[in-house]
Structures are given as C-alpha cells and as structure tokens.
Amino acid sequence: LFFNKQLTAIFTLYAEREDVFDEQMLSLLSNLSKDISAAIYNIDQAHQKKLDDVTIRRLSSAVEQSASAIVIGNTNGIINYVNKGFTELTGFLSEDALGRQALDFGKETILDKSYTDMWEAINQGKAWHGELMSRKKNGDTYWAIQTISPIKDPSGNITHVVSTSTDNTALHEANEMIQQLAFYDPLTELANR
C-alpha cells in the first residue's frame, strides 16, 4: 500500500492451496492495492481539508474582526476586499470600495518618492511601512500609519497586496506641536533657534 508515493504498509495474503495466485488473481490484488492506497490518500486529503478549513475560518475571522483597516487588492491596485475596520475608519462601505482603485480612497499626501519606494518594496517582495494622509467619506482628513505587504502564491509570484492601517491623527498632531514648540516661540511664532 502506497501513500504519497511511498510504501506505507504491506497487505499479505496466504492460501492453503497451491497455485491460487495466478496472473488473474495477482492482477486483482494489484488493483485492490491501488484502490486501498487511493482510499487512504482520499481520507488524508479530506482530513487535511478539514484542518485547512478551520485555519481559513480562524484567519478570516481575525481579519474581519481586526480593529485595523484591512484592504486586499490585486497587483493593479484594484480592491478585492475590505474589512469592518476599514468601514469604521474611513466611512466607506465595502460596496463603495470593491472593484475600485485603492488610490481613489483619499490618499491626500503621498509623495512621489514614498509612492515609488512603496511599490519598489512590494515588487521586491518586501513590506512597506509609512504614514499617509487620507480622506474619509465625509471629507475629513486623517493621518494613517500604513503597512502594505505583498501576498505571494506558492511559486513566489506576487498575486495580491494587503494593506493594514490605523488612525494616527492624534499622535501626528502632537508631534507637529512638539516640533512647533521646539523651534518657534509660542508667543511670537518666530524661530527661536
């Protein structure tokens, strides 16, 4: 009996009479061995599928329930999936986003260098991490900390891109205020250094 092209067991038959195992019987037993091997393979595949389904449901649930906005798109930037976190952060529903360009969703200040660096990293199979200003559906702007990573098939080819982002507006504004206070007089607003 074979499993994954390796011998895993031997099925042995004994007969009290001589010449029972003629060519026809050997052919029948060979076919029986192939059928049992195929059954073992199918049972293993069904078990593996159950395990894979549990993993997929767990990962899907984690992505769906994540507090971060998660967007999955193809290599042309067309959005294939958004989670609830994306809707909560941006106000755009999945119906608003699916099938559209990711850049349509309010990347207000993406410097050419940042955009080039981002796609260069992704095309090299690396993740890109940075801060971007985006616009919500209601027109408000916000600063987002964003990570964009390539998704690869088993051959290593990039098939999709996943983006995760969180609202960083409060921290961004606090950093701007710290910079302002560090280099400008709060009363006169003149440079103090």
mmCIF file with all atom_site columns, C-alpha atoms in Angstrom:
data_model
loop_
_atom_site.group_PDB
_atom_site.id
_atom_site.type_symbol
_atom_site.label_atom_id
_atom_site.label_alt_id
_atom_site.label_comp_id
_atom_site.label_asym_id
_atom_site.label_entity_id
_atom_site.label_seq_id
_atom_site.pdbx_PDB_ins_code
_atom_site.Cartn_x
_atom_site.Cartn_y
_atom_site.Cartn_z
_atom_site.occupancy
_atom_site.B_iso_or_equiv
_atom_site.pdbx_formal_charge
_atom_site.auth_seq_id
_atom_site.auth_comp_id
_atom_site.auth_asym_id
_atom_site.auth_atom_id
_atom_site.pdbx_PDB_model_num
ATOM 1   C CA . LEU A 1 1   ? 0.000   0.000   0.000   1.00 0.00 ? 1   LEU A CA 1
ATOM 2   C CA . PHE A 1 2   ? 1.383   3.365   -1.008  1.00 0.00 ? 2   PHE A CA 1
ATOM 3   C CA . PHE A 1 3   ? 0.800   6.828   0.420   1.00 0.00 ? 3   PHE A CA 1
ATOM 4   C CA . ASN A 1 4   ? 2.371   9.913   -1.179  1.00 0.00 ? 4   ASN A CA 1
ATOM 5   C CA . LYS A 1 5   ? 4.371   7.611   -3.468  1.00 0.00 ? 5   LYS A CA 1
ATOM 6   C CA . GLN A 1 6   ? 5.965   5.844   -0.502  1.00 0.00 ? 6   GLN A CA 1
ATOM 7   C CA . LEU A 1 7   ? 5.403   2.319   0.659   1.00 0.00 ? 7   LEU A CA 1
ATOM 8   C CA . THR A 1 8   ? 3.484   2.562   3.949   1.00 0.00 ? 8   THR A CA 1
ATOM 9   C CA . ALA A 1 9   ? 2.132   -0.944  4.511   1.00 0.00 ? 9   ALA A CA 1
ATOM 10  C CA . ILE A 1 10  ? 2.176   -4.426  3.097   1.00 0.00 ? 10  ILE A CA 1
ATOM 11  C CA . PHE A 1 11  ? -1.044  -6.332  2.550   1.00 0.00 ? 11  PHE A CA 1
ATOM 12  C CA . THR A 1 12  ? -0.263  -10.030 2.743   1.00 0.00 ? 12  THR A CA 1
ATOM 13  C CA . LEU A 1 13  ? -2.497  -12.954 1.773   1.00 0.00 ? 13  LEU A CA 1
ATOM 14  C CA . TYR A 1 14  ? -1.837  -16.648 2.341   1.00 0.00 ? 14  TYR A CA 1
ATOM 15  C CA . ALA A 1 15  ? -3.561  -19.592 0.708   1.00 0.00 ? 15  ALA A CA 1
ATOM 16  C CA . GLU A 1 16  ? -3.659  -23.223 1.800   1.00 0.00 ? 16  GLU A CA 1
ATOM 17  C CA . ARG A 1 17  ? -3.900  -24.421 -1.788  1.00 0.00 ? 17  ARG A CA 1
ATOM 18  C CA . GLU A 1 18  ? -1.121  -24.168 -4.329  1.00 0.00 ? 18  GLU A CA 1
ATOM 19  C CA . ASP A 1 19  ? -1.378  -22.030 -7.484  1.00 0.00 ? 19  ASP A CA 1
ATOM 20  C CA . VAL A 1 20  ? -4.212  -19.870 -6.133  1.00 0.00 ? 20  VAL A CA 1
ATOM 21  C CA . PHE A 1 21  ? -2.304  -16.722 -7.024  1.00 0.00 ? 21  PHE A CA 1
ATOM 22  C CA . ASP A 1 22  ? -2.362  -16.957 -10.776 1.00 0.00 ? 22  ASP A CA 1
ATOM 23  C CA . GLU A 1 23  ? -1.999  -13.949 -13.142 1.00 0.00 ? 23  GLU A CA 1
ATOM 24  C CA . GLN A 1 24  ? -5.686  -13.050 -12.880 1.00 0.00 ? 24  GLN A CA 1
ATOM 25  C CA . MET A 1 25  ? -5.602  -13.153 -9.045  1.00 0.00 ? 25  MET A CA 1
ATOM 26  C CA . LEU A 1 26  ? -2.364  -11.114 -8.946  1.00 0.00 ? 26  LEU A CA 1
ATOM 27  C CA . SER A 1 27  ? -3.908  -8.506  -11.229 1.00 0.00 ? 27  SER A CA 1
ATOM 28  C CA . LEU A 1 28  ? -6.988  -8.364  -8.994  1.00 0.00 ? 28  LEU A CA 1
ATOM 29  C CA . LEU A 1 29  ? -4.831  -7.975  -5.866  1.00 0.00 ? 29  LEU A CA 1
ATOM 30  C CA . SER A 1 30  ? -2.727  -5.283  -7.550  1.00 0.00 ? 30  SER A CA 1
ATOM 31  C CA . ASN A 1 31  ? -5.902  -3.353  -8.388  1.00 0.00 ? 31  ASN A CA 1
ATOM 32  C CA . LEU A 1 32  ? -7.132  -3.860  -4.812  1.00 0.00 ? 32  LEU A CA 1
ATOM 33  C CA . SER A 1 33  ? -3.828  -2.450  -3.511  1.00 0.00 ? 33  SER A CA 1
ATOM 34  C CA . LYS A 1 34  ? -4.192  0.621   -5.762  1.00 0.00 ? 34  LYS A CA 1
ATOM 35  C CA . ASP A 1 35  ? -7.798  1.122   -4.629  1.00 0.00 ? 35  ASP A CA 1
ATOM 36  C CA . ILE A 1 36  ? -6.865  0.909   -0.934  1.00 0.00 ? 36  ILE A CA 1
ATOM 37  C CA . SER A 1 37  ? -3.923  3.290   -1.492  1.00 0.00 ? 37  SER A CA 1
ATOM 38  C CA . ALA A 1 38  ? -6.265  5.738   -3.240  1.00 0.00 ? 38  ALA A CA 1
ATOM 39  C CA . ALA A 1 39  ? -8.755  5.456   -0.372  1.00 0.00 ? 39  ALA A CA 1
ATOM 40  C CA . ILE A 1 40  ? -6.026  6.194   2.198   1.00 0.00 ? 40  ILE A CA 1
ATOM 41  C CA . TYR A 1 41  ? -4.935  9.203   0.132   1.00 0.00 ? 41  TYR A CA 1
ATOM 42  C CA . ASN A 1 42  ? -8.532  10.496  -0.134  1.00 0.00 ? 42  ASN A CA 1
ATOM 43  C CA . ILE A 1 43  ? -9.103  10.071  3.606   1.00 0.00 ? 43  ILE A CA 1
ATOM 44  C CA . ASP A 1 44  ? -5.905  12.030  4.292   1.00 0.00 ? 44  ASP A CA 1
ATOM 45  C CA . GLN A 1 45  ? -6.939  14.760  1.838   1.00 0.00 ? 45  GLN A CA 1
ATOM 46  C CA . ALA A 1 46  ? -10.365 15.061  3.463   1.00 0.00 ? 46  ALA A CA 1
ATOM 47  C CA . HIS A 1 47  ? -8.717  15.340  6.892   1.00 0.00 ? 47  HIS A CA 1
ATOM 48  C CA . GLN A 1 48  ? -6.261  17.967  5.592   1.00 0.00 ? 48  GLN A CA 1
ATOM 49  C CA . LYS A 1 49  ? -9.142  19.914  4.021   1.00 0.00 ? 49  LYS A CA 1
ATOM 50  C CA . LYS A 1 50  ? -10.949 19.993  7.372   1.00 0.00 ? 50  LYS A CA 1
ATOM 51  C CA . LEU A 1 51  ? -7.808  21.325  9.052   1.00 0.00 ? 51  LEU A CA 1
ATOM 52  C CA . ASP A 1 52  ? -7.327  23.890  6.277   1.00 0.00 ? 52  ASP A CA 1
ATOM 53  C CA . ASP A 1 53  ? -10.970 24.978  6.540   1.00 0.00 ? 53  ASP A CA 1
ATOM 54  C CA . VAL A 1 54  ? -10.600 25.536  10.294  1.00 0.00 ? 54  VAL A CA 1
ATOM 55  C CA . THR A 1 55  ? -7.434  27.592  9.690   1.00 0.00 ? 55  THR A CA 1
ATOM 56  C CA . ILE A 1 56  ? -9.120  29.622  6.947   1.00 0.00 ? 56  ILE A CA 1
ATOM 57  C CA . ARG A 1 57  ? -12.147 30.341  9.157   1.00 0.00 ? 57  ARG A CA 1
ATOM 58  C CA . ARG A 1 58  ? -9.868  31.404  12.020  1.00 0.00 ? 58  ARG A CA 1
ATOM 59  C CA . LEU A 1 59  ? -7.790  33.690  9.799   1.00 0.00 ? 59  LEU A CA 1
ATOM 60  C CA . SER A 1 60  ? -10.876 35.099  8.119   1.00 0.00 ? 60  SER A CA 1
ATOM 61  C CA . SER A 1 61  ? -12.447 35.833  11.488  1.00 0.00 ? 61  SER A CA 1
ATOM 62  C CA . ALA A 1 62  ? -9.250  37.505  12.706  1.00 0.00 ? 62  ALA A CA 1
ATOM 63  C CA . VAL A 1 63  ? -9.072  39.746  9.631   1.00 0.00 ? 63  VAL A CA 1
ATOM 64  C CA . GLU A 1 64  ? -12.770 40.568  9.751   1.00 0.00 ? 64  GLU A CA 1
ATOM 65  C CA . GLN A 1 65  ? -12.708 41.453  13.459  1.00 0.00 ? 65  GLN A CA 1
ATOM 66  C CA . SER A 1 66  ? -9.407  43.348  13.402  1.00 0.00 ? 66  SER A CA 1
ATOM 67  C CA . ALA A 1 67  ? -9.532  46.917  14.704  1.00 0.00 ? 67  ALA A CA 1
ATOM 68  C CA . SER A 1 68  ? -7.126  47.895  11.907  1.00 0.00 ? 68  SER A CA 1
ATOM 69  C CA . ALA A 1 69  ? -8.452  48.797  8.483   1.00 0.00 ? 69  ALA A CA 1
ATOM 70  C CA . ILE A 1 70  ? -7.519  45.941  6.156   1.00 0.00 ? 70  ILE A CA 1
ATOM 71  C CA . VAL A 1 71  ? -7.706  46.154  2.375   1.00 0.00 ? 71  VAL A CA 1
ATOM 72  C CA . ILE A 1 72  ? -6.709  43.420  -0.081  1.00 0.00 ? 72  ILE A CA 1
ATOM 73  C CA . GLY A 1 73  ? -6.209  44.290  -3.715  1.00 0.00 ? 73  GLY A CA 1
ATOM 74  C CA . ASN A 1 74  ? -4.653  42.858  -6.825  1.00 0.00 ? 74  ASN A CA 1
ATOM 75  C CA . THR A 1 75  ? -1.305  43.952  -8.246  1.00 0.00 ? 75  THR A CA 1
ATOM 76  C CA . ASN A 1 76  ? -3.050  46.634  -10.325 1.00 0.00 ? 76  ASN A CA 1
ATOM 77  C CA . GLY A 1 77  ? -4.383  48.303  -7.169  1.00 0.00 ? 77  GLY A CA 1
ATOM 78  C CA . ILE A 1 78  ? -7.995  47.154  -7.639  1.00 0.00 ? 78  ILE A CA 1
ATOM 79  C CA . ILE A 1 79  ? -9.650  46.464  -4.269  1.00 0.00 ? 79  ILE A CA 1
ATOM 80  C CA . ASN A 1 80  ? -10.956 42.916  -3.778  1.00 0.00 ? 80  ASN A CA 1
ATOM 81  C CA . TYR A 1 81  ? -11.723 43.008  -0.034  1.00 0.00 ? 81  TYR A CA 1
ATOM 82  C CA . VAL A 1 82  ? -12.176 45.454  2.844   1.00 0.00 ? 82  VAL A CA 1
ATOM 83  C CA . ASN A 1 83  ? -12.931 44.608  6.462   1.00 0.00 ? 83  ASN A CA 1
ATOM 84  C CA . LYS A 1 84  ? -15.206 46.261  9.008   1.00 0.00 ? 84  LYS A CA 1
ATOM 85  C CA . GLY A 1 85  ? -12.237 48.232  10.403  1.00 0.00 ? 85  GLY A CA 1
ATOM 86  C CA . PHE A 1 86  ? -11.857 49.940  7.011   1.00 0.00 ? 86  PHE A CA 1
ATOM 87  C CA . THR A 1 87  ? -15.511 50.983  7.076   1.00 0.00 ? 87  THR A CA 1
ATOM 88  C CA . GLU A 1 88  ? -15.227 52.257  10.645  1.00 0.00 ? 88  GLU A CA 1
ATOM 89  C CA . LEU A 1 89  ? -12.058 54.240  9.890   1.00 0.00 ? 89  LEU A CA 1
ATOM 90  C CA . THR A 1 90  ? -12.999 55.707  6.519   1.00 0.00 ? 90  THR A CA 1
ATOM 91  C CA . GLY A 1 91  ? -16.791 55.623  6.396   1.00 0.00 ? 91  GLY A CA 1
ATOM 92  C CA . PHE A 1 92  ? -16.655 53.863  3.013   1.00 0.00 ? 92  PHE A CA 1
ATOM 93  C CA . LEU A 1 93  ? -18.751 50.694  2.789   1.00 0.00 ? 93  LEU A CA 1
ATOM 94  C CA . SER A 1 94  ? -17.427 47.601  1.053   1.00 0.00 ? 94  SER A CA 1
ATOM 95  C CA . GLU A 1 95  ? -19.812 48.364  -1.841  1.00 0.00 ? 95  GLU A CA 1
ATOM 96  C CA . ASP A 1 96  ? -18.084 51.744  -2.224  1.00 0.00 ? 96  ASP A CA 1
ATOM 97  C CA . ALA A 1 97  ? -14.620 50.188  -2.380  1.00 0.00 ? 97  ALA A CA 1
ATOM 98  C CA . LEU A 1 98  ? -14.798 46.821  -4.125  1.00 0.00 ? 98  LEU A CA 1
ATOM 99  C CA . GLY A 1 99  ? -13.622 46.918  -7.726  1.00 0.00 ? 99  GLY A CA 1
ATOM 100 C CA . ARG A 1 100 ? -12.187 50.432  -7.443  1.00 0.00 ? 100 ARG A CA 1
ATOM 101 C CA . GLN A 1 101 ? -8.615  51.667  -7.371  1.00 0.00 ? 101 GLN A CA 1
ATOM 102 C CA . ALA A 1 102 ? -7.130  51.816  -3.867  1.00 0.00 ? 102 ALA A CA 1
ATOM 103 C CA . LEU A 1 103 ? -5.727  55.268  -4.632  1.00 0.00 ? 103 LEU A CA 1
ATOM 104 C CA . ASP A 1 104 ? -9.305  56.556  -5.098  1.00 0.00 ? 104 ASP A CA 1
ATOM 105 C CA . PHE A 1 105 ? -9.744  56.389  -1.345  1.00 0.00 ? 105 PHE A CA 1
ATOM 106 C CA . GLY A 1 106 ? -8.253  59.627  -0.251  1.00 0.00 ? 106 GLY A CA 1
ATOM 107 C CA . LYS A 1 107 ? -4.500  59.375  -0.229  1.00 0.00 ? 107 LYS A CA 1
ATOM 108 C CA . GLU A 1 108 ? -4.143  63.131  0.042   1.00 0.00 ? 108 GLU A CA 1
ATOM 109 C CA . THR A 1 109 ? -0.428  63.493  0.543   1.00 0.00 ? 109 THR A CA 1
ATOM 110 C CA . ILE A 1 110 ? 1.546   60.655  -0.874  1.00 0.00 ? 110 ILE A CA 1
ATOM 111 C CA . LEU A 1 111 ? 4.872   61.950  -2.014  1.00 0.00 ? 111 LEU A CA 1
ATOM 112 C CA . ASP A 1 112 ? 6.146   60.669  -5.342  1.00 0.00 ? 112 ASP A CA 1
ATOM 113 C CA . LYS A 1 113 ? 9.212   59.259  -3.563  1.00 0.00 ? 113 LYS A CA 1
ATOM 114 C CA . SER A 1 114 ? 7.042   57.492  -0.978  1.00 0.00 ? 114 SER A CA 1
ATOM 115 C CA . TYR A 1 115 ? 4.830   56.046  -3.701  1.00 0.00 ? 115 TYR A CA 1
ATOM 116 C CA . THR A 1 116 ? 7.870   54.889  -5.690  1.00 0.00 ? 116 THR A CA 1
ATOM 117 C CA . ASP A 1 117 ? 9.524   53.453  -2.554  1.00 0.00 ? 117 ASP A CA 1
ATOM 118 C CA . MET A 1 118 ? 6.281   51.682  -1.625  1.00 0.00 ? 118 MET A CA 1
ATOM 119 C CA . TRP A 1 119 ? 5.875   49.893  -4.992  1.00 0.00 ? 119 TRP A CA 1
ATOM 120 C CA . GLU A 1 120 ? 9.602   49.191  -5.233  1.00 0.00 ? 120 GLU A CA 1
ATOM 121 C CA . ALA A 1 121 ? 9.496   47.416  -1.859  1.00 0.00 ? 121 ALA A CA 1
ATOM 122 C CA . ILE A 1 122 ? 6.344   45.480  -2.782  1.00 0.00 ? 122 ILE A CA 1
ATOM 123 C CA . ASN A 1 123 ? 7.736   44.398  -6.169  1.00 0.00 ? 123 ASN A CA 1
ATOM 124 C CA . GLN A 1 124 ? 10.846  43.125  -4.371  1.00 0.00 ? 124 GLN A CA 1
ATOM 125 C CA . GLY A 1 125 ? 8.561   41.032  -2.151  1.00 0.00 ? 125 GLY A CA 1
ATOM 126 C CA . LYS A 1 126 ? 9.017   43.275  0.886   1.00 0.00 ? 126 LYS A CA 1
ATOM 127 C CA . ALA A 1 127 ? 6.566   45.154  3.075   1.00 0.00 ? 127 ALA A CA 1
ATOM 128 C CA . TRP A 1 128 ? 6.356   48.965  3.084   1.00 0.00 ? 128 TRP A CA 1
ATOM 129 C CA . HIS A 1 129 ? 5.540   50.920  6.237   1.00 0.00 ? 129 HIS A CA 1
ATOM 130 C CA . GLY A 1 130 ? 4.804   54.620  6.407   1.00 0.00 ? 130 GLY A CA 1
ATOM 131 C CA . GLU A 1 131 ? 2.418   57.440  7.245   1.00 0.00 ? 131 GLU A CA 1
ATOM 132 C CA . LEU A 1 132 ? -0.081  58.853  4.772   1.00 0.00 ? 132 LEU A CA 1
ATOM 133 C CA . MET A 1 133 ? -2.784  61.479  4.947   1.00 0.00 ? 133 MET A CA 1
ATOM 134 C CA . SER A 1 134 ? -6.127  60.112  3.785   1.00 0.00 ? 134 SER A CA 1
ATOM 135 C CA . ARG A 1 135 ? -9.637  61.411  3.379   1.00 0.00 ? 135 ARG A CA 1
ATOM 136 C CA . LYS A 1 136 ? -12.764 59.866  4.877   1.00 0.00 ? 136 LYS A CA 1
ATOM 137 C CA . LYS A 1 137 ? -16.046 59.539  3.026   1.00 0.00 ? 137 LYS A CA 1
ATOM 138 C CA . ASN A 1 138 ? -17.399 62.629  4.836   1.00 0.00 ? 138 ASN A CA 1
ATOM 139 C CA . GLY A 1 139 ? -14.433 64.704  3.618   1.00 0.00 ? 139 GLY A CA 1
ATOM 140 C CA . ASP A 1 140 ? -12.450 64.800  6.880   1.00 0.00 ? 140 ASP A CA 1
ATOM 141 C CA . THR A 1 141 ? -8.744  64.085  6.606   1.00 0.00 ? 141 THR A CA 1
ATOM 142 C CA . TYR A 1 142 ? -6.766  61.836  8.918   1.00 0.00 ? 142 TYR A CA 1
ATOM 143 C CA . TRP A 1 143 ? -3.228  60.561  9.210   1.00 0.00 ? 143 TRP A CA 1
ATOM 144 C CA . ALA A 1 144 ? -2.846  56.806  8.845   1.00 0.00 ? 144 ALA A CA 1
ATOM 145 C CA . ILE A 1 145 ? 0.043   54.566  9.768   1.00 0.00 ? 145 ILE A CA 1
ATOM 146 C CA . GLN A 1 146 ? 0.002   52.051  6.960   1.00 0.00 ? 146 GLN A CA 1
ATOM 147 C CA . THR A 1 147 ? 1.748   48.780  6.182   1.00 0.00 ? 147 THR A CA 1
ATOM 148 C CA . ILE A 1 148 ? 1.457   47.348  2.699   1.00 0.00 ? 148 ILE A CA 1
ATOM 149 C CA . SER A 1 149 ? 2.705   43.815  2.062   1.00 0.00 ? 149 SER A CA 1
ATOM 150 C CA . PRO A 1 150 ? 2.735   41.569  -0.995  1.00 0.00 ? 150 PRO A CA 1
ATOM 151 C CA . ILE A 1 151 ? 0.822   38.279  -0.969  1.00 0.00 ? 151 ILE A CA 1
ATOM 152 C CA . LYS A 1 152 ? 2.607   35.530  -2.882  1.00 0.00 ? 152 LYS A CA 1
ATOM 153 C CA . ASP A 1 153 ? 1.439   32.277  -4.423  1.00 0.00 ? 153 ASP A CA 1
ATOM 154 C CA . PRO A 1 154 ? 3.307   29.010  -3.707  1.00 0.00 ? 154 PRO A CA 1
ATOM 155 C CA . SER A 1 155 ? 5.678   29.787  -6.613  1.00 0.00 ? 155 SER A CA 1
ATOM 156 C CA . GLY A 1 156 ? 6.678   33.102  -5.035  1.00 0.00 ? 156 GLY A CA 1
ATOM 157 C CA . ASN A 1 157 ? 4.817   35.304  -7.532  1.00 0.00 ? 157 ASN A CA 1
ATOM 158 C CA . ILE A 1 158 ? 3.041   38.342  -6.126  1.00 0.00 ? 158 ILE A CA 1
ATOM 159 C CA . THR A 1 159 ? -0.697  37.956  -6.717  1.00 0.00 ? 159 THR A CA 1
ATOM 160 C CA . HIS A 1 160 ? -2.219  40.478  -4.308  1.00 0.00 ? 160 HIS A CA 1
ATOM 161 C CA . VAL A 1 161 ? -1.328  43.222  -1.872  1.00 0.00 ? 161 VAL A CA 1
ATOM 162 C CA . VAL A 1 162 ? -2.644  43.580  1.680   1.00 0.00 ? 162 VAL A CA 1
ATOM 163 C CA . SER A 1 163 ? -2.787  46.947  3.392   1.00 0.00 ? 163 SER A CA 1
ATOM 164 C CA . THR A 1 164 ? -3.341  47.479  7.102   1.00 0.00 ? 164 THR A CA 1
ATOM 165 C CA . SER A 1 165 ? -3.772  50.937  8.533   1.00 0.00 ? 165 SER A CA 1
ATOM 166 C CA . THR A 1 166 ? -4.700  52.661  11.761  1.00 0.00 ? 166 THR A CA 1
ATOM 167 C CA . ASP A 1 167 ? -5.650  56.239  12.550  1.00 0.00 ? 167 ASP A CA 1
ATOM 168 C CA . ASN A 1 168 ? -2.558  58.122  13.707  1.00 0.00 ? 168 ASN A CA 1
ATOM 169 C CA . THR A 1 169 ? -4.007  61.645  13.653  1.00 0.00 ? 169 THR A CA 1
ATOM 170 C CA . ALA A 1 170 ? -3.693  62.404  17.384  1.00 0.00 ? 170 ALA A CA 1
ATOM 171 C CA . LEU A 1 171 ? -0.055  61.297  17.560  1.00 0.00 ? 171 LEU A CA 1
ATOM 172 C CA . HIS A 1 172 ? 0.800   63.086  14.303  1.00 0.00 ? 172 HIS A CA 1
ATOM 173 C CA . GLU A 1 173 ? -0.700  66.355  15.530  1.00 0.00 ? 173 GLU A CA 1
ATOM 174 C CA . ALA A 1 174 ? 1.067   66.004  18.903  1.00 0.00 ? 174 ALA A CA 1
ATOM 175 C CA . ASN A 1 175 ? 4.395   65.512  17.102  1.00 0.00 ? 175 ASN A CA 1
ATOM 176 C CA . GLU A 1 176 ? 3.735   68.598  14.959  1.00 0.00 ? 176 GLU A CA 1
ATOM 177 C CA . MET A 1 177 ? 3.005   70.615  18.100  1.00 0.00 ? 177 MET A CA 1
ATOM 178 C CA . ILE A 1 178 ? 6.212   69.370  19.731  1.00 0.00 ? 178 ILE A CA 1
ATOM 179 C CA . GLN A 1 179 ? 8.175   70.376  16.628  1.00 0.00 ? 179 GLN A CA 1
ATOM 180 C CA . GLN A 1 180 ? 6.496   73.789  16.605  1.00 0.00 ? 180 GLN A CA 1
ATOM 181 C CA . LEU A 1 181 ? 7.269   74.361  20.299  1.00 0.00 ? 181 LEU A CA 1
ATOM 182 C CA . ALA A 1 182 ? 10.854  73.170  19.873  1.00 0.00 ? 182 ALA A CA 1
ATOM 183 C CA . PHE A 1 183 ? 11.725  75.565  17.070  1.00 0.00 ? 183 PHE A CA 1
ATOM 184 C CA . TYR A 1 184 ? 9.304   78.505  17.356  1.00 0.00 ? 184 TYR A CA 1
ATOM 185 C CA . ASP A 1 185 ? 8.421   80.878  20.172  1.00 0.00 ? 185 ASP A CA 1
ATOM 186 C CA . PRO A 1 186 ? 4.789   80.174  21.180  1.00 0.00 ? 186 PRO A CA 1
ATOM 187 C CA . LEU A 1 187 ? 4.033   83.880  21.765  1.00 0.00 ? 187 LEU A CA 1
ATOM 188 C CA . THR A 1 188 ? 5.651   85.488  18.714  1.00 0.00 ? 188 THR A CA 1
ATOM 189 C CA . GLU A 1 189 ? 5.754   82.406  16.464  1.00 0.00 ? 189 GLU A CA 1
ATOM 190 C CA . LEU A 1 190 ? 9.268   83.483  15.456  1.00 0.00 ? 190 LEU A CA 1
ATOM 191 C CA . ALA A 1 191 ? 12.037  80.941  15.063  1.00 0.00 ? 191 ALA A CA 1
ATOM 192 C CA . ASN A 1 192 ? 13.876  80.621  18.350  1.00 0.00 ? 192 ASN A CA 1
ATOM 193 C CA . ARG A 1 193 ? 16.957  78.828  17.037  1.00 0.00 ? 193 ARG A CA 1
#
